[in-house]
mmCIF file of C-alpha atoms in Angstrom:
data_model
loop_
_atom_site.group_PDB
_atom_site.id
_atom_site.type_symbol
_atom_site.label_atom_id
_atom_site.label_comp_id
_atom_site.label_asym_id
_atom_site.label_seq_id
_atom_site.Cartn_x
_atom_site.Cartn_y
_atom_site.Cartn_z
ATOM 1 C CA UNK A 17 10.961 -0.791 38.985
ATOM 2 C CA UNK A 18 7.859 0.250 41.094
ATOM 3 C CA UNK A 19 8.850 1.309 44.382
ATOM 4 C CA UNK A 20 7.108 0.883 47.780
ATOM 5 C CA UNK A 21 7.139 1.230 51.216
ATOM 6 C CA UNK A 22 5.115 -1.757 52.121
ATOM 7 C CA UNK A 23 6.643 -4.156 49.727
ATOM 8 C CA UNK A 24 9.772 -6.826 50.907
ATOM 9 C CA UNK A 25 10.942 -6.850 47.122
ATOM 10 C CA UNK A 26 10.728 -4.358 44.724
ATOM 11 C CA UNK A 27 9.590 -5.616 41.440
ATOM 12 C CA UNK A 28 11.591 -5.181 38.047
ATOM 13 C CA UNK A 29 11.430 -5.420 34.659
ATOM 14 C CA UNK A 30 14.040 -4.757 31.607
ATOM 15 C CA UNK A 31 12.761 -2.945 28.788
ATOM 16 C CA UNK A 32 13.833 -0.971 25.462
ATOM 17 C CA UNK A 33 11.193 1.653 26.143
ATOM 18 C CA UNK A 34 12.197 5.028 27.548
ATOM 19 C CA UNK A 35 9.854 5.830 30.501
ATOM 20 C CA UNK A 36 6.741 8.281 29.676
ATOM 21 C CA UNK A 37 7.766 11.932 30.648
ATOM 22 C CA UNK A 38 6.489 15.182 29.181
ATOM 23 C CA UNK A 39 9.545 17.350 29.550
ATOM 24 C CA UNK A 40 8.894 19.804 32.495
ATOM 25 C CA UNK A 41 6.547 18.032 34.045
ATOM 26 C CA UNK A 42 6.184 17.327 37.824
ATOM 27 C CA UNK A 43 5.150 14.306 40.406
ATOM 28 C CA UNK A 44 4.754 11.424 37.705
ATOM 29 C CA UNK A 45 5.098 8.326 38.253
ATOM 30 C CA UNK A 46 8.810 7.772 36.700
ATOM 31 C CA UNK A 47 10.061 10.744 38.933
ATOM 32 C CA UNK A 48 8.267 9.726 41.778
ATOM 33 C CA UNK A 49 6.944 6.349 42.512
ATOM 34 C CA UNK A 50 8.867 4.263 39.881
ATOM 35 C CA UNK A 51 13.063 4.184 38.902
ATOM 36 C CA UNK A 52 14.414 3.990 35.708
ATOM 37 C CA UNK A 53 17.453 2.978 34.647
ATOM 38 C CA UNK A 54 19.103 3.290 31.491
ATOM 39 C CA UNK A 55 21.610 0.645 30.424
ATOM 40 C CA UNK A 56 24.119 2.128 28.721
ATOM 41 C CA UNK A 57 27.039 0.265 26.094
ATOM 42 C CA UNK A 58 30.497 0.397 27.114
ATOM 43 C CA UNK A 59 32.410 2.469 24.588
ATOM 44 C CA UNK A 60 33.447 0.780 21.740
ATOM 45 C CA UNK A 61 34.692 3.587 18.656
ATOM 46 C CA UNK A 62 38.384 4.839 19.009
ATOM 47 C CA UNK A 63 37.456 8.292 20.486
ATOM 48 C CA UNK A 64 35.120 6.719 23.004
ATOM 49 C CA UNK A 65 36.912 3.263 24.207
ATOM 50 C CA UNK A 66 39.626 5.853 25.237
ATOM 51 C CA UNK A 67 37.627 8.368 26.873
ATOM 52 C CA UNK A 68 39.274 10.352 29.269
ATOM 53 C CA UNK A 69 38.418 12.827 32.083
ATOM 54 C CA UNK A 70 40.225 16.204 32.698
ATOM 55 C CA UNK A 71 39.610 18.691 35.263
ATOM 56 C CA UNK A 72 41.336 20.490 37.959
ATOM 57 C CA UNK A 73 44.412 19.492 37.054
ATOM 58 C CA UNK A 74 43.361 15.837 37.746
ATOM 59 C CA UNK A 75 44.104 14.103 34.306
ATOM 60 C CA UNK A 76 44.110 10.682 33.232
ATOM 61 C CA UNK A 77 42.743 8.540 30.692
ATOM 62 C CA UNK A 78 40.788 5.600 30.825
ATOM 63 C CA UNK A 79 38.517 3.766 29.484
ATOM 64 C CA UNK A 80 35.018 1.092 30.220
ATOM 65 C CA UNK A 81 35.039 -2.437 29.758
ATOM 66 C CA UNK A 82 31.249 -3.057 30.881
ATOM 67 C CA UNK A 83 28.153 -2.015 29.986
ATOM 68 C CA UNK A 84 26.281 -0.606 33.290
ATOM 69 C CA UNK A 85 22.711 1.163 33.823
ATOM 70 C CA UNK A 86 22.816 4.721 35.189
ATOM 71 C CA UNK A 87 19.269 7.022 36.050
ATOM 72 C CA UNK A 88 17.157 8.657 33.574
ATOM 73 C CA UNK A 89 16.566 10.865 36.415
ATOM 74 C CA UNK A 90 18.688 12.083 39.033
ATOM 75 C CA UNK A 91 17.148 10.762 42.322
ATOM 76 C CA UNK A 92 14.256 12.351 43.736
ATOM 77 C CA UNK A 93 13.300 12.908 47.358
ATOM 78 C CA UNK A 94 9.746 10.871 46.815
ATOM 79 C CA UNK A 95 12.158 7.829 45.899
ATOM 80 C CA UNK A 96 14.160 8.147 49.017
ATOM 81 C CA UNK A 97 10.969 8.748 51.422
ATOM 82 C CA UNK A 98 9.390 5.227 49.637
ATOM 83 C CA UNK A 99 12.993 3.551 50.245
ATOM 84 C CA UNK A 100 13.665 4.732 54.005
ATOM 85 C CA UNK A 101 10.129 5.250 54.772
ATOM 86 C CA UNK A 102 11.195 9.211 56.113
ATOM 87 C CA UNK A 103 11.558 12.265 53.943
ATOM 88 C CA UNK A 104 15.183 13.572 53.754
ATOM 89 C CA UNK A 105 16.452 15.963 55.362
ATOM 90 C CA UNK A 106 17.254 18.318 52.404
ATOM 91 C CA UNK A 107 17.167 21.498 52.244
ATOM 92 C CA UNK A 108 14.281 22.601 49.898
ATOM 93 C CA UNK A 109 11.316 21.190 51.702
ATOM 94 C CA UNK A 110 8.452 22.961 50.439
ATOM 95 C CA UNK A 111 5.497 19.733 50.803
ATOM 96 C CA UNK A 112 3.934 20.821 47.189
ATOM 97 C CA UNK A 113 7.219 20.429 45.210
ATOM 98 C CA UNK A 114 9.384 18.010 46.892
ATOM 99 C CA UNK A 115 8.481 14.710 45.678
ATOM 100 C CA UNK A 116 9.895 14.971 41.799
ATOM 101 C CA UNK A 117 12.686 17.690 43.229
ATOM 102 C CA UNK A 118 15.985 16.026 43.495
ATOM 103 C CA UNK A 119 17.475 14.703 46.354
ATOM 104 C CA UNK A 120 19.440 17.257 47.906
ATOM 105 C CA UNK A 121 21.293 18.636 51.139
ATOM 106 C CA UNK A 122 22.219 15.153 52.373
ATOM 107 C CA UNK A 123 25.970 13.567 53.542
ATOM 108 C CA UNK A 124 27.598 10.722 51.250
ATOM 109 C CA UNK A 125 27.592 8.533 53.886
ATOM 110 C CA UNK A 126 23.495 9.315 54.701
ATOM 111 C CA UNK A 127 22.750 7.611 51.181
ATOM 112 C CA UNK A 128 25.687 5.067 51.600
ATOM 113 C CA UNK A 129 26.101 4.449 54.967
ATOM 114 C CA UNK A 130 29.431 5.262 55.291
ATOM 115 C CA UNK A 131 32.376 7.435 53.872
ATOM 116 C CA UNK A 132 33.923 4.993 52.173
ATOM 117 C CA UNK A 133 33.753 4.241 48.113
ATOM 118 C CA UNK A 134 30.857 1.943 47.749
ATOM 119 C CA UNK A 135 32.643 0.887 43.718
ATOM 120 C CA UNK A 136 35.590 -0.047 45.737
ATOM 121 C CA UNK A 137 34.558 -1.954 48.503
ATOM 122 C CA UNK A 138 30.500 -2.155 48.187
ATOM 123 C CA UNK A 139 30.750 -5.121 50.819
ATOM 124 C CA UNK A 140 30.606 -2.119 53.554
ATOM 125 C CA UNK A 141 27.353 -0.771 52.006
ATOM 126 C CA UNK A 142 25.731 -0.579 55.346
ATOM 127 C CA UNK A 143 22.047 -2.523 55.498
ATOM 128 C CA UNK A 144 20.003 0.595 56.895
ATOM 129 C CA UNK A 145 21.351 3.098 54.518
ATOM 130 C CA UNK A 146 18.944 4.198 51.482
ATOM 131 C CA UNK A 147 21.524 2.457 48.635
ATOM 132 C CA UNK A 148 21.417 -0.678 51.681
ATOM 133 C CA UNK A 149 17.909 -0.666 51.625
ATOM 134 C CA UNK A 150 17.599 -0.666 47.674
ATOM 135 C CA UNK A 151 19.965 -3.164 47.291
ATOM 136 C CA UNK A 152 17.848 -5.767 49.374
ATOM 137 C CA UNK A 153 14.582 -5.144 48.169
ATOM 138 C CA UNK A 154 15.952 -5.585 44.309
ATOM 139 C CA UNK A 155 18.678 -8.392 44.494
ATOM 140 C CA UNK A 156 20.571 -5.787 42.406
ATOM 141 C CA UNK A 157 24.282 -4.424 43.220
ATOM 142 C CA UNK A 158 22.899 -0.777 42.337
ATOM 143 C CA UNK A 159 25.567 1.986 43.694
ATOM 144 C CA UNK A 160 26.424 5.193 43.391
ATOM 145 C CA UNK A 161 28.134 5.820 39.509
ATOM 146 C CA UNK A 162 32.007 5.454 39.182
ATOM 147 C CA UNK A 163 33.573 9.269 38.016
ATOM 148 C CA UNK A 164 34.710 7.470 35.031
ATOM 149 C CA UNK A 165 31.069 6.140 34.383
ATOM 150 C CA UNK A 166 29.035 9.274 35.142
ATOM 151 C CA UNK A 167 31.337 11.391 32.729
ATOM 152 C CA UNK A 168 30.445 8.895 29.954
ATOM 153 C CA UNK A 169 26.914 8.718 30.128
ATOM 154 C CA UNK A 170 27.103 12.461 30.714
ATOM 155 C CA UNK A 171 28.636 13.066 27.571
ATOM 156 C CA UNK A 172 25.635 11.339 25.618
ATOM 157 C CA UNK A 173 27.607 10.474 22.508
ATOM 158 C CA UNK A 174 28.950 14.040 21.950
ATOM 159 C CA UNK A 175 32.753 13.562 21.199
ATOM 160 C CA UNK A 176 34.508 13.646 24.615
ATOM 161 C CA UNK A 177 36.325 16.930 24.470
ATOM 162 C CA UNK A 178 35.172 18.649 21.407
ATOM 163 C CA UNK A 179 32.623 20.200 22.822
ATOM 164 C CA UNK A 180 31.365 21.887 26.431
ATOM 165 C CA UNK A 181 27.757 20.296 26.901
ATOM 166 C CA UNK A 182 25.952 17.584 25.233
ATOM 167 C CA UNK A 183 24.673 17.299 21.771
ATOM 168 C CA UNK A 184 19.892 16.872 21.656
ATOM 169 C CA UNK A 185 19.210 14.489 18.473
ATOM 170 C CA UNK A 186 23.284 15.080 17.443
ATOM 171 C CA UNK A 187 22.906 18.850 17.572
ATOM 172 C CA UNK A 188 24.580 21.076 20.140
ATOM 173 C CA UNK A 189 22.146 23.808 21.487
ATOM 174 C CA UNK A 190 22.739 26.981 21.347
ATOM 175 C CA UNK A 191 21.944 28.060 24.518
ATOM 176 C CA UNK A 192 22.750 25.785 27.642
ATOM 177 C CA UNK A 193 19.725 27.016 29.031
ATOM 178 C CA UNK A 194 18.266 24.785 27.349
ATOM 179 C CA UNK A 195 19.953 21.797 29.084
ATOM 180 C CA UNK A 196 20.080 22.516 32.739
ATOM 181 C CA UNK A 197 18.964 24.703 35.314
ATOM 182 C CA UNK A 198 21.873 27.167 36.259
ATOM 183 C CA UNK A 199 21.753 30.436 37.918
ATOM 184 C CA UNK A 200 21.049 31.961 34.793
ATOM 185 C CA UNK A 201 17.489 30.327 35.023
ATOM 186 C CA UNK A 202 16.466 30.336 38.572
ATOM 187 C CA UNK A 203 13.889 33.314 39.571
ATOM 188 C CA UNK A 204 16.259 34.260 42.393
ATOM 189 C CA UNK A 205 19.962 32.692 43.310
ATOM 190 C CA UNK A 206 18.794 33.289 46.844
ATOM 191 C CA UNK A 207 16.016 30.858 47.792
ATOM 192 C CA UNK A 208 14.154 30.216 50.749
ATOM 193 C CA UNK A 209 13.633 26.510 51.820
ATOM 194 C CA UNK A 210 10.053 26.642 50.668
ATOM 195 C CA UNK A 211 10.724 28.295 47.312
ATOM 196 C CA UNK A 212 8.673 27.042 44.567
ATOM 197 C CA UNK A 213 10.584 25.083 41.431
ATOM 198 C CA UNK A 214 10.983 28.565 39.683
ATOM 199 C CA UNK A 215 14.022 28.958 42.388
ATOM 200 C CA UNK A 216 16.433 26.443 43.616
ATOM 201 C CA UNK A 217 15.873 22.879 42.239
ATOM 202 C CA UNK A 218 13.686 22.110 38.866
ATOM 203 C CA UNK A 219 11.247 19.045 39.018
ATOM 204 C CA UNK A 220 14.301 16.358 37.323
ATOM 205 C CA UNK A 221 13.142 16.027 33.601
ATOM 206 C CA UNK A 222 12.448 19.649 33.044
ATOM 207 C CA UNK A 223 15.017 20.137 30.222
ATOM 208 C CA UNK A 224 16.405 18.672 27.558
ATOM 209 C CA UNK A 225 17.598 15.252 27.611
ATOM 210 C CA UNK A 226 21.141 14.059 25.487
ATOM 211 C CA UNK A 227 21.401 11.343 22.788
ATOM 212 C CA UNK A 228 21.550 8.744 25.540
ATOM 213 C CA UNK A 229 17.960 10.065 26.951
ATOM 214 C CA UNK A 230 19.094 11.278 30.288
ATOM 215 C CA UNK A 231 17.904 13.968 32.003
ATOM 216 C CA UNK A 232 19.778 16.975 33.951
ATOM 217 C CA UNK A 233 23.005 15.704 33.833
ATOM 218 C CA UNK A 234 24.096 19.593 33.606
ATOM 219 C CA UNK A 235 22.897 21.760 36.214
ATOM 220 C CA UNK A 236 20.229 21.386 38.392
ATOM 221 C CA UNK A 237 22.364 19.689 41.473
ATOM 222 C CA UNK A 238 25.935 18.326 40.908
ATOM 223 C CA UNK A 239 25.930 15.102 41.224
ATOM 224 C CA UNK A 240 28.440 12.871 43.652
ATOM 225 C CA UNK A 241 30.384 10.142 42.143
ATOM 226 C CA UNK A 242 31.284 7.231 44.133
ATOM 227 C CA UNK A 243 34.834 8.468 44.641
ATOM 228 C CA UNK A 244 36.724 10.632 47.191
ATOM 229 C CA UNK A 245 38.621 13.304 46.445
ATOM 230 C CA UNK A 246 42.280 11.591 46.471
ATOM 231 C CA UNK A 247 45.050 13.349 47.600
ATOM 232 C CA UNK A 248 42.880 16.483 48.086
ATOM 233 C CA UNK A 249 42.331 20.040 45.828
ATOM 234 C CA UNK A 250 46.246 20.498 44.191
ATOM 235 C CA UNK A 251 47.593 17.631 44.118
ATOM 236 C CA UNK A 252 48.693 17.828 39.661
ATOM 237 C CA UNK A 253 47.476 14.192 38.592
ATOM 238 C CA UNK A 254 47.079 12.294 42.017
ATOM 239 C CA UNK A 255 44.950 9.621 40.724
ATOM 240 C CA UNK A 256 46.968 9.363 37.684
ATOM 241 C CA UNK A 257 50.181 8.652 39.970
ATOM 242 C CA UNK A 258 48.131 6.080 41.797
ATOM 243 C CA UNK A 259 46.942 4.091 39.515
ATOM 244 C CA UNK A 260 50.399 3.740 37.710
ATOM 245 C CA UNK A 261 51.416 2.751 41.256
ATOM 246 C CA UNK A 262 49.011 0.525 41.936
ATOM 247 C CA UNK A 263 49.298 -1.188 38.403
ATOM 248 C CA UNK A 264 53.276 -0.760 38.191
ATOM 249 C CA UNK A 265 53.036 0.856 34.991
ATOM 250 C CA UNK A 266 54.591 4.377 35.236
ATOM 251 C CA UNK A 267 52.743 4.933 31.681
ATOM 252 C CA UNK A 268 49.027 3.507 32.457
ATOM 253 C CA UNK A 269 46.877 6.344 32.358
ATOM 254 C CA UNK A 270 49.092 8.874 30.489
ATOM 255 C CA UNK A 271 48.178 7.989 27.035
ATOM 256 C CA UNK A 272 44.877 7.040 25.118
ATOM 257 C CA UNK A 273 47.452 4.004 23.978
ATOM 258 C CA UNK A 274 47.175 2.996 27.104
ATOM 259 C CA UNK A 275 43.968 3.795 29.504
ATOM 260 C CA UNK A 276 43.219 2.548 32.622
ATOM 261 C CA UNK A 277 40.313 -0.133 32.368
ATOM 262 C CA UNK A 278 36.980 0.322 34.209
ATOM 263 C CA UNK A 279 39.073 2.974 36.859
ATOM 264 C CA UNK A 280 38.794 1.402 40.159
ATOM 265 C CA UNK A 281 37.853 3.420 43.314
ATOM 266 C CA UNK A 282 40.676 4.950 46.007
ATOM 267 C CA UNK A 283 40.325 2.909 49.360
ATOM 268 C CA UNK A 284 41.029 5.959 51.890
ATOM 269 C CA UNK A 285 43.229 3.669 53.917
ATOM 270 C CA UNK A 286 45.514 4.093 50.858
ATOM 271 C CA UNK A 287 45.441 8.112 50.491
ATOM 272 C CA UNK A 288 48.549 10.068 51.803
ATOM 273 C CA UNK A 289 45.695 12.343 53.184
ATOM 274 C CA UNK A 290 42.672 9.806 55.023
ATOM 275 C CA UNK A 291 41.235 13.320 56.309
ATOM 276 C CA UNK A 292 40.162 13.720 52.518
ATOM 277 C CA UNK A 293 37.954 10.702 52.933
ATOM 278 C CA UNK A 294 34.558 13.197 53.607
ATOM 279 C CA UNK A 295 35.511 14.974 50.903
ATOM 280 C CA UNK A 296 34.092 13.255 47.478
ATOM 281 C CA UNK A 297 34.101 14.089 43.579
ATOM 282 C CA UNK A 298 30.878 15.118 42.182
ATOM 283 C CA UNK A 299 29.993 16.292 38.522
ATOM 284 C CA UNK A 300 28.485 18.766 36.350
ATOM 285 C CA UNK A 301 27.118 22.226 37.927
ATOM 286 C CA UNK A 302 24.051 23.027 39.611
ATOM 287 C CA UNK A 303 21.336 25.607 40.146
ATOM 288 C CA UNK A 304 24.101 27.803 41.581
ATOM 289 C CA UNK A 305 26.404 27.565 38.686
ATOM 290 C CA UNK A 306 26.886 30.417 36.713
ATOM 291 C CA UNK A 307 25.118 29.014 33.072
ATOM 292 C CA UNK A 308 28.394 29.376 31.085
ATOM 293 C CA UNK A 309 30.492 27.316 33.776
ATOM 294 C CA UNK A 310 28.829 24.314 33.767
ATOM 295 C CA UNK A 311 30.148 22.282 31.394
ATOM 296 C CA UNK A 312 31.080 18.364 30.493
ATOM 297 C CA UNK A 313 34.646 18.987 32.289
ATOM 298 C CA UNK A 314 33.161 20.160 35.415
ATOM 299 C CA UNK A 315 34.472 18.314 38.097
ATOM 300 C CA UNK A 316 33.924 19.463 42.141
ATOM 301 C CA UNK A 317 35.570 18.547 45.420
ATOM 302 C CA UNK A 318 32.575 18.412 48.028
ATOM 303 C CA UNK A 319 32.821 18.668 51.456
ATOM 304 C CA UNK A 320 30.443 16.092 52.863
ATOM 305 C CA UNK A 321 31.386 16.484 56.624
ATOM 306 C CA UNK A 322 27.873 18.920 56.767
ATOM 307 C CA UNK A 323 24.867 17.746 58.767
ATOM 308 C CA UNK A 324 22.013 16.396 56.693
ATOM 309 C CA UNK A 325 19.666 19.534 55.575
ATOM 310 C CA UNK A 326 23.076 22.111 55.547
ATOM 311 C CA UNK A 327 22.773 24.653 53.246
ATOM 312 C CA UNK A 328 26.485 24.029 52.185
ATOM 313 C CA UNK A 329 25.208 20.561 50.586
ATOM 314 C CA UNK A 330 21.736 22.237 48.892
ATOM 315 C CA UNK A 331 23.585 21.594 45.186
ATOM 316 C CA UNK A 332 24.872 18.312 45.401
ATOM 317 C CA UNK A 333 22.415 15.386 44.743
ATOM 318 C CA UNK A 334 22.598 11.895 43.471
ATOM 319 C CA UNK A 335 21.949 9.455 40.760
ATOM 320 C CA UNK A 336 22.323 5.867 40.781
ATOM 321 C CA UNK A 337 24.152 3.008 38.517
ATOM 322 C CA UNK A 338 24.514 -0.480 38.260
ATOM 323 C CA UNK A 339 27.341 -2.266 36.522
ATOM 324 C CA UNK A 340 26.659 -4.845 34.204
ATOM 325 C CA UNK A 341 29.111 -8.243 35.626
#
């Protein structure tokens, strides 16, 4: 879809096309000026209809019933700034770089509109928010990608556990510098606000894409999911225990024999712990992460309480979905 600031609708099209990019490449017009989405098939072979996601001792499986679109591209701050009609307030600002840079350095609830889970209850998607303003110019329910859903398309077809990052044309690379900017990349781990792309963020696209043909879905910023951290950091399979609550099936979720389907978001009314409600689940490392530690398993708790711009929210960025009904 084209995007501008002047337009009441946003006009779309489907195609089977990937967009035009030249990997590395800066300020075109599918990083900048247009978003792409890429529809991906719900999993359908053994290993994948039974996909599961394990990290920080937060295990259960599951698995998607629904095909949904997710972003070639993580989003950029030139997409926000046509959306809103304002820059962000991230924190790499530098005016020559920041249009096909990712969105960074901003709150959940700044994109959103509020802390809640906008999979779970997208009703209180508030109308001035970026994802509120989106949604009315397109007609389109587009949100913020399920943990379950951003794992998948992460994984690109590479066999959900068997290996640590994503297979290019069925191959795994031998060096996962290849596939994301990491600290082991970056000119300095130190930038300034107005560093160049050589430090901090890359220009989204700049490395290698997986099988699905999406872009930086290791490193560059970790991306946030649409679901808070339930329960909080230690608590040994909290979602696992609250979904065979919620379900009352003590063995849903413990088993690839018997997944949870399409893994529904956490209203915080429900957690034992509401205070964990700014604190959401985001994926995959970032700029900051050391090269051999970001992998398809890596799963954060992020503190979105910081004001917009804080350097505590510099590597955490966003990409956007839409579920196929």
């Amino acid at each position: 879809m084209r995007l501008r600031p002047d337009a009441a609708k946003y006009p779309y099209s489907y195609t089977t096309t990937a967009p035009a990019h030249v990997q590395g490449a800066a300020d075109e017009l599918c990083q900048t000026t247009e978003l792409w989405l890429k529809r991906i098939r719900r999993p359908t072979t053994p290993w994948m209809a039974n996909s599961f996601m394990l990290s920080d001792k937060r295990a259960f499986y599951g698995t998607l019933s629904k095909d949904y679109y997710i972003g070639v591209f993580e989003l950029t701050q030139k997409q926000y700034q046509l959306v809103t009609g304002s820059w962000p307030k991230s924190w790499f600002t530098n005016e020559a770089y920041r249009a096909s840079r990712p969105l960074e350095g901003l709150r959940f609830d700044t994109v959103v509109g509020k802390m809640i889970d906008p999979q779970a209850t997208p009703e209180l998607i508030t109308a001035t928010s970026f994802l509120g303003k989106l949604r009315a110019k397109t007609g389109l329910p587009i949100n913020i990608p399920s943990n379950f859903q951003l794992n998948y398309a992460q994984n690109g077809m590479t066999k959900n556990g068997e290996h640590y990052i994503y297979a290019v044309n069925g191959t795994i690379p031998s060096d996962r510098a290849l596939v994301g900017r990491s600290s082991s990349n970056v000119e300095t781990t130190s930038p300034e606000r107005d560093c160049d792309t050589k430090s901090g963020t890359a220009a989204v696209g700049s490395y290698l894409p997986n099988d699905f043909g999406l872009y930086d879905v290791l490193g560059n910023v970790q991306e946030y999911t649409a679901h808070y951290d339930y329960g909080g950091t230690g608590r040994d399979n909290a979602y696992r225990a609250y979904y065979q609550n919620l379900y009352g099936d003590e063995t849903i979720g413990a088993s690839t024999g018997n997944p949870v389907i399409d893994p529904p978001g956490v209203l915080q009314s429900e957690s034992s712990n509401p205070q964990w409600g700014v604190v959401r689940q985001s994926r995959d490392g970032s700029w900051q992460t050391v090269k051999d530690n970001f992998d398809l398993w890596n799963m954060n708790s992020t503190d979105s309480s910081y004001t917009d711009g804080d350097s505590h929210l510099r590597a955490v960025g966003f990409r956007l979905s839409m579920t196929v009904e």
